[in-house]
Amino acid sequence: MKDKELDIAYFISFCIDQYKVHISATGSEVMNIFDQYGVTEYLSANYDVLHTQSRQWLLEEIDDFIQQRKQEKQK
């Protein structure tokens, strides 16, 4: 695995771990949410910008992203 790919994998793992605490869920539940709304792909595709942000900002960004995806699915 290339260095950047490894960095992205660690970053996504960090986001999953932080988000499970944020919403009081298990890692498996967070993975299901991330899969359902494409969060993992979003985090990977936007790694260069997102990994420089604070933990709290990231959690809010993930919340906003999921909310936006939920609204899109309702249309």
mmCIF file of N, CA and C in Angstrom:
data_model
loop_
_atom_site.group_PDB
_atom_site.id
_atom_site.type_symbol
_atom_site.label_atom_id
_atom_site.label_comp_id
_atom_site.label_asym_id
_atom_site.label_seq_id
_atom_site.Cartn_x
_atom_site.Cartn_y
_atom_site.Cartn_z
ATOM 1 N N MET A 1 0.860 -1.180 0.000
ATOM 2 C CA MET A 1 0.000 0.000 0.000
ATOM 3 C C MET A 1 0.902 1.239 0.000
ATOM 4 N N LYS A 2 0.571 2.180 -0.837
ATOM 5 C CA LYS A 2 1.357 3.407 -0.916
ATOM 6 C C LYS A 2 1.132 4.243 0.331
ATOM 7 N N ASP A 3 2.078 5.159 0.596
ATOM 8 C CA ASP A 3 1.994 5.992 1.801
ATOM 9 C C ASP A 3 0.691 6.769 1.890
ATOM 10 N N LYS A 4 0.276 7.401 0.789
ATOM 11 C CA LYS A 4 -0.955 8.202 0.839
ATOM 12 C C LYS A 4 -2.173 7.304 1.069
ATOM 13 N N GLU A 5 -2.194 6.139 0.435
ATOM 14 C CA GLU A 5 -3.309 5.210 0.647
ATOM 15 C C GLU A 5 -3.371 4.775 2.106
ATOM 16 N N LEU A 6 -2.226 4.544 2.700
ATOM 17 C CA LEU A 6 -2.159 4.169 4.112
ATOM 18 C C LEU A 6 -2.624 5.328 4.994
ATOM 19 N N ASP A 7 -2.205 6.538 4.658
ATOM 20 C CA ASP A 7 -2.650 7.725 5.399
ATOM 21 C C ASP A 7 -4.169 7.867 5.326
ATOM 22 N N ILE A 8 -4.736 7.642 4.151
ATOM 23 C CA ILE A 8 -6.188 7.740 3.986
ATOM 24 C C ILE A 8 -6.884 6.664 4.808
ATOM 25 N N ALA A 9 -6.345 5.458 4.796
ATOM 26 C CA ALA A 9 -6.934 4.361 5.583
ATOM 27 C C ALA A 9 -6.915 4.699 7.074
ATOM 28 N N TYR A 10 -5.804 5.235 7.562
ATOM 29 C CA TYR A 10 -5.720 5.641 8.974
ATOM 30 C C TYR A 10 -6.702 6.765 9.275
ATOM 31 N N PHE A 11 -6.825 7.701 8.358
ATOM 32 C CA PHE A 11 -7.738 8.828 8.541
ATOM 33 C C PHE A 11 -9.185 8.341 8.635
ATOM 34 N N ILE A 12 -9.574 7.453 7.739
ATOM 35 C CA ILE A 12 -10.937 6.923 7.764
ATOM 36 C C ILE A 12 -11.172 6.134 9.043
ATOM 37 N N SER A 13 -10.200 5.366 9.453
ATOM 38 C CA SER A 13 -10.299 4.624 10.711
ATOM 39 C C SER A 13 -10.482 5.582 11.887
ATOM 40 N N PHE A 14 -9.722 6.663 11.893
ATOM 41 C CA PHE A 14 -9.849 7.690 12.927
ATOM 42 C C PHE A 14 -11.261 8.278 12.923
ATOM 43 N N CYS A 15 -11.778 8.591 11.742
ATOM 44 C CA CYS A 15 -13.122 9.169 11.631
ATOM 45 C C CYS A 15 -14.187 8.205 12.145
ATOM 46 N N ILE A 16 -14.053 6.935 11.812
ATOM 47 C CA ILE A 16 -15.004 5.930 12.290
ATOM 48 C C ILE A 16 -14.963 5.863 13.815
ATOM 49 N N ASP A 17 -13.766 5.808 14.359
ATOM 50 C CA ASP A 17 -13.610 5.716 15.809
ATOM 51 C C ASP A 17 -14.187 6.939 16.516
ATOM 52 N N GLN A 18 -13.911 8.114 15.992
ATOM 53 C CA GLN A 18 -14.416 9.347 16.603
ATOM 54 C C GLN A 18 -15.931 9.466 16.438
ATOM 55 N N TYR A 19 -16.440 9.057 15.283
ATOM 56 C CA TYR A 19 -17.867 9.189 15.026
ATOM 57 C C TYR A 19 -18.680 8.231 15.895
ATOM 58 N N LYS A 20 -18.132 7.046 16.176
ATOM 59 C CA LYS A 20 -18.875 6.107 17.026
ATOM 60 C C LYS A 20 -19.038 6.666 18.433
ATOM 61 N N VAL A 21 -18.045 7.374 18.918
ATOM 62 C CA VAL A 21 -18.156 8.029 20.232
ATOM 63 C C VAL A 21 -19.160 9.185 20.132
ATOM 64 N N HIS A 22 -19.075 9.932 19.047
ATOM 65 C CA HIS A 22 -19.933 11.103 18.819
ATOM 66 C C HIS A 22 -21.420 10.741 18.843
ATOM 67 N N ILE A 23 -21.771 9.586 18.257
ATOM 68 C CA ILE A 23 -23.188 9.205 18.193
ATOM 69 C C ILE A 23 -23.521 8.033 19.122
ATOM 70 N N SER A 24 -22.593 7.651 19.966
ATOM 71 C CA SER A 24 -22.790 6.525 20.911
ATOM 72 C C SER A 24 -23.223 5.255 20.179
ATOM 73 N N ALA A 25 -22.416 4.846 19.227
ATOM 74 C CA ALA A 25 -22.715 3.655 18.427
ATOM 75 C C ALA A 25 -21.497 2.729 18.424
ATOM 76 N N THR A 26 -21.679 1.543 17.864
ATOM 77 C CA THR A 26 -20.556 0.626 17.696
ATOM 78 C C THR A 26 -19.852 0.936 16.372
ATOM 79 N N GLY A 27 -18.657 0.423 16.230
ATOM 80 C CA GLY A 27 -17.937 0.588 14.972
ATOM 81 C C GLY A 27 -18.705 -0.008 13.805
ATOM 82 N N SER A 28 -19.356 -1.137 14.045
ATOM 83 C CA SER A 28 -20.148 -1.794 13.007
ATOM 84 C C SER A 28 -21.339 -0.931 12.590
ATOM 85 N N GLU A 29 -21.994 -0.320 13.559
ATOM 86 C CA GLU A 29 -23.120 0.565 13.242
ATOM 87 C C GLU A 29 -22.662 1.776 12.433
ATOM 88 N N VAL A 30 -21.520 2.331 12.802
ATOM 89 C CA VAL A 30 -20.977 3.473 12.064
ATOM 90 C C VAL A 30 -20.616 3.048 10.644
ATOM 91 N N MET A 31 -20.024 1.882 10.487
ATOM 92 C CA MET A 31 -19.687 1.404 9.141
ATOM 93 C C MET A 31 -20.943 1.255 8.289
ATOM 94 N N ASN A 32 -22.018 0.771 8.880
ATOM 95 C CA ASN A 32 -23.276 0.647 8.138
ATOM 96 C C ASN A 32 -23.782 2.017 7.688
ATOM 97 N N ILE A 33 -23.708 3.001 8.575
ATOM 98 C CA ILE A 33 -24.123 4.372 8.240
ATOM 99 C C ILE A 33 -23.227 4.930 7.134
ATOM 100 N N PHE A 34 -21.915 4.771 7.308
ATOM 101 C CA PHE A 34 -20.966 5.285 6.321
ATOM 102 C C PHE A 34 -21.201 4.631 4.963
ATOM 103 N N ASP A 35 -21.463 3.315 4.951
ATOM 104 C CA ASP A 35 -21.730 2.612 3.693
ATOM 105 C C ASP A 35 -23.031 3.093 3.054
ATOM 106 N N GLN A 36 -24.054 3.258 3.878
ATOM 107 C CA GLN A 36 -25.372 3.648 3.375
ATOM 108 C C GLN A 36 -25.344 5.015 2.708
ATOM 109 N N TYR A 37 -24.550 5.938 3.243
ATOM 110 C CA TYR A 37 -24.555 7.317 2.737
ATOM 111 C C TYR A 37 -23.286 7.710 1.972
ATOM 112 N N GLY A 38 -22.371 6.780 1.767
ATOM 113 C CA GLY A 38 -21.179 7.068 0.977
ATOM 114 C C GLY A 38 -20.156 7.934 1.692
ATOM 115 N N VAL A 39 -20.160 7.876 3.010
ATOM 116 C CA VAL A 39 -19.255 8.725 3.792
ATOM 117 C C VAL A 39 -17.795 8.333 3.573
ATOM 118 N N THR A 40 -17.507 7.049 3.539
ATOM 119 C CA THR A 40 -16.127 6.594 3.367
ATOM 120 C C THR A 40 -15.547 7.113 2.052
ATOM 121 N N GLU A 41 -16.344 7.039 0.993
ATOM 122 C CA GLU A 41 -15.880 7.528 -0.305
ATOM 123 C C GLU A 41 -15.646 9.034 -0.264
ATOM 124 N N TYR A 42 -16.546 9.744 0.412
ATOM 125 C CA TYR A 42 -16.411 11.192 0.559
ATOM 126 C C TYR A 42 -15.127 11.544 1.321
ATOM 127 N N LEU A 43 -14.887 10.840 2.416
ATOM 128 C CA LEU A 43 -13.684 11.107 3.211
ATOM 129 C C LEU A 43 -12.420 10.814 2.410
ATOM 130 N N SER A 44 -12.439 9.742 1.667
ATOM 131 C CA SER A 44 -11.284 9.364 0.847
ATOM 132 C C SER A 44 -11.048 10.367 -0.275
ATOM 133 N N ALA A 45 -12.112 10.727 -0.974
ATOM 134 C CA ALA A 45 -11.990 11.641 -2.120
ATOM 135 C C ALA A 45 -11.554 13.044 -1.691
ATOM 136 N N ASN A 46 -11.886 13.432 -0.472
ATOM 137 C CA ASN A 46 -11.577 14.785 0.015
ATOM 138 C C ASN A 46 -10.530 14.792 1.118
ATOM 139 N N TYR A 47 -9.752 13.736 1.168
ATOM 140 C CA TYR A 47 -8.743 13.573 2.217
ATOM 141 C C TYR A 47 -7.818 14.780 2.344
ATOM 142 N N ASP A 48 -7.326 15.283 1.216
ATOM 143 C CA ASP A 48 -6.335 16.365 1.258
ATOM 144 C C ASP A 48 -6.821 17.576 2.045
ATOM 145 N N VAL A 49 -8.085 17.891 1.937
ATOM 146 C CA VAL A 49 -8.651 19.031 2.666
ATOM 147 C C VAL A 49 -9.090 18.619 4.069
ATOM 148 N N LEU A 50 -9.792 17.488 4.153
ATOM 149 C CA LEU A 50 -10.418 17.100 5.415
ATOM 150 C C LEU A 50 -9.433 16.727 6.520
ATOM 151 N N HIS A 51 -8.324 16.082 6.162
ATOM 152 C CA HIS A 51 -7.424 15.598 7.214
ATOM 153 C C HIS A 51 -6.713 16.732 7.954
ATOM 154 N N THR A 52 -6.817 17.939 7.447
ATOM 155 C CA THR A 52 -6.164 19.072 8.117
ATOM 156 C C THR A 52 -7.086 19.767 9.111
ATOM 157 N N GLN A 53 -8.338 19.313 9.195
ATOM 158 C CA GLN A 53 -9.323 19.973 10.043
ATOM 159 C C GLN A 53 -9.343 19.371 11.453
ATOM 160 N N SER A 54 -9.971 20.078 12.363
ATOM 161 C CA SER A 54 -10.074 19.594 13.744
ATOM 162 C C SER A 54 -11.062 18.437 13.839
ATOM 163 N N ARG A 55 -10.946 17.695 14.910
ATOM 164 C CA ARG A 55 -11.840 16.571 15.160
ATOM 165 C C ARG A 55 -13.298 17.035 15.191
ATOM 166 N N GLN A 56 -13.567 18.111 15.929
ATOM 167 C CA GLN A 56 -14.934 18.604 16.050
ATOM 168 C C GLN A 56 -15.488 19.053 14.693
ATOM 169 N N TRP A 57 -14.669 19.734 13.914
ATOM 170 C CA TRP A 57 -15.099 20.168 12.588
ATOM 171 C C TRP A 57 -15.425 18.954 11.710
ATOM 172 N N LEU A 58 -14.582 17.923 11.772
ATOM 173 C CA LEU A 58 -14.814 16.709 10.991
ATOM 174 C C LEU A 58 -16.136 16.046 11.361
ATOM 175 N N LEU A 59 -16.415 15.956 12.655
ATOM 176 C CA LEU A 59 -17.656 15.329 13.100
ATOM 177 C C LEU A 59 -18.867 16.112 12.596
ATOM 178 N N GLU A 60 -18.778 17.418 12.653
ATOM 179 C CA GLU A 60 -19.869 18.253 12.131
ATOM 180 C C GLU A 60 -19.997 18.094 10.625
ATOM 181 N N GLU A 61 -18.880 18.004 9.926
ATOM 182 C CA GLU A 61 -18.887 17.817 8.476
ATOM 183 C C GLU A 61 -19.538 16.482 8.109
ATOM 184 N N ILE A 62 -19.205 15.439 8.846
ATOM 185 C CA ILE A 62 -19.801 14.124 8.598
ATOM 186 C C ILE A 62 -21.303 14.177 8.866
ATOM 187 N N ASP A 63 -21.707 14.798 9.973
ATOM 188 C CA ASP A 63 -23.135 14.969 10.267
ATOM 189 C C ASP A 63 -23.848 15.691 9.122
ATOM 190 N N ASP A 64 -23.264 16.787 8.669
ATOM 191 C CA ASP A 64 -23.856 17.573 7.577
ATOM 192 C C ASP A 64 -23.945 16.751 6.291
ATOM 193 N N PHE A 65 -22.891 16.012 5.995
ATOM 194 C CA PHE A 65 -22.863 15.188 4.782
ATOM 195 C C PHE A 65 -23.969 14.136 4.825
ATOM 196 N N ILE A 66 -24.100 13.453 5.954
ATOM 197 C CA ILE A 66 -25.131 12.417 6.103
ATOM 198 C C ILE A 66 -26.523 13.041 5.981
ATOM 199 N N GLN A 67 -26.726 14.188 6.621
ATOM 200 C CA GLN A 67 -28.021 14.860 6.545
ATOM 201 C C GLN A 67 -28.362 15.236 5.101
ATOM 202 N N GLN A 68 -27.381 15.741 4.386
ATOM 203 C CA GLN A 68 -27.581 16.099 2.978
ATOM 204 C C GLN A 68 -27.945 14.868 2.149
ATOM 205 N N ARG A 69 -27.255 13.771 2.379
ATOM 206 C CA ARG A 69 -27.542 12.532 1.637
ATOM 207 C C ARG A 69 -28.931 11.998 1.966
ATOM 208 N N LYS A 70 -29.338 12.115 3.230
ATOM 209 C CA LYS A 70 -30.683 11.680 3.621
ATOM 210 C C LYS A 70 -31.735 12.497 2.878
ATOM 211 N N GLN A 71 -31.515 13.813 2.785
ATOM 212 C CA GLN A 71 -32.460 14.676 2.083
ATOM 213 C C GLN A 71 -32.510 14.340 0.597
ATOM 214 N N GLU A 72 -31.363 14.033 0.012
ATOM 215 C CA GLU A 72 -31.318 13.673 -1.410
ATOM 216 C C GLU A 72 -32.091 12.381 -1.667
ATOM 217 N N LYS A 73 -31.996 11.423 -0.736
ATOM 218 C CA LYS A 73 -32.697 10.139 -0.901
ATOM 219 C C LYS A 73 -34.195 10.292 -0.763
ATOM 220 N N GLN A 74 -34.639 11.317 -0.033
ATOM 221 C CA GLN A 74 -36.064 11.542 0.165
ATOM 222 C C GLN A 74 -36.730 12.146 -1.061
ATOM 223 N N LYS A 75 -35.957 12.741 -1.936
ATOM 224 C CA LYS A 75 -36.516 13.392 -3.125
ATOM 225 C C LYS A 75 -36.860 12.413 -4.206
#
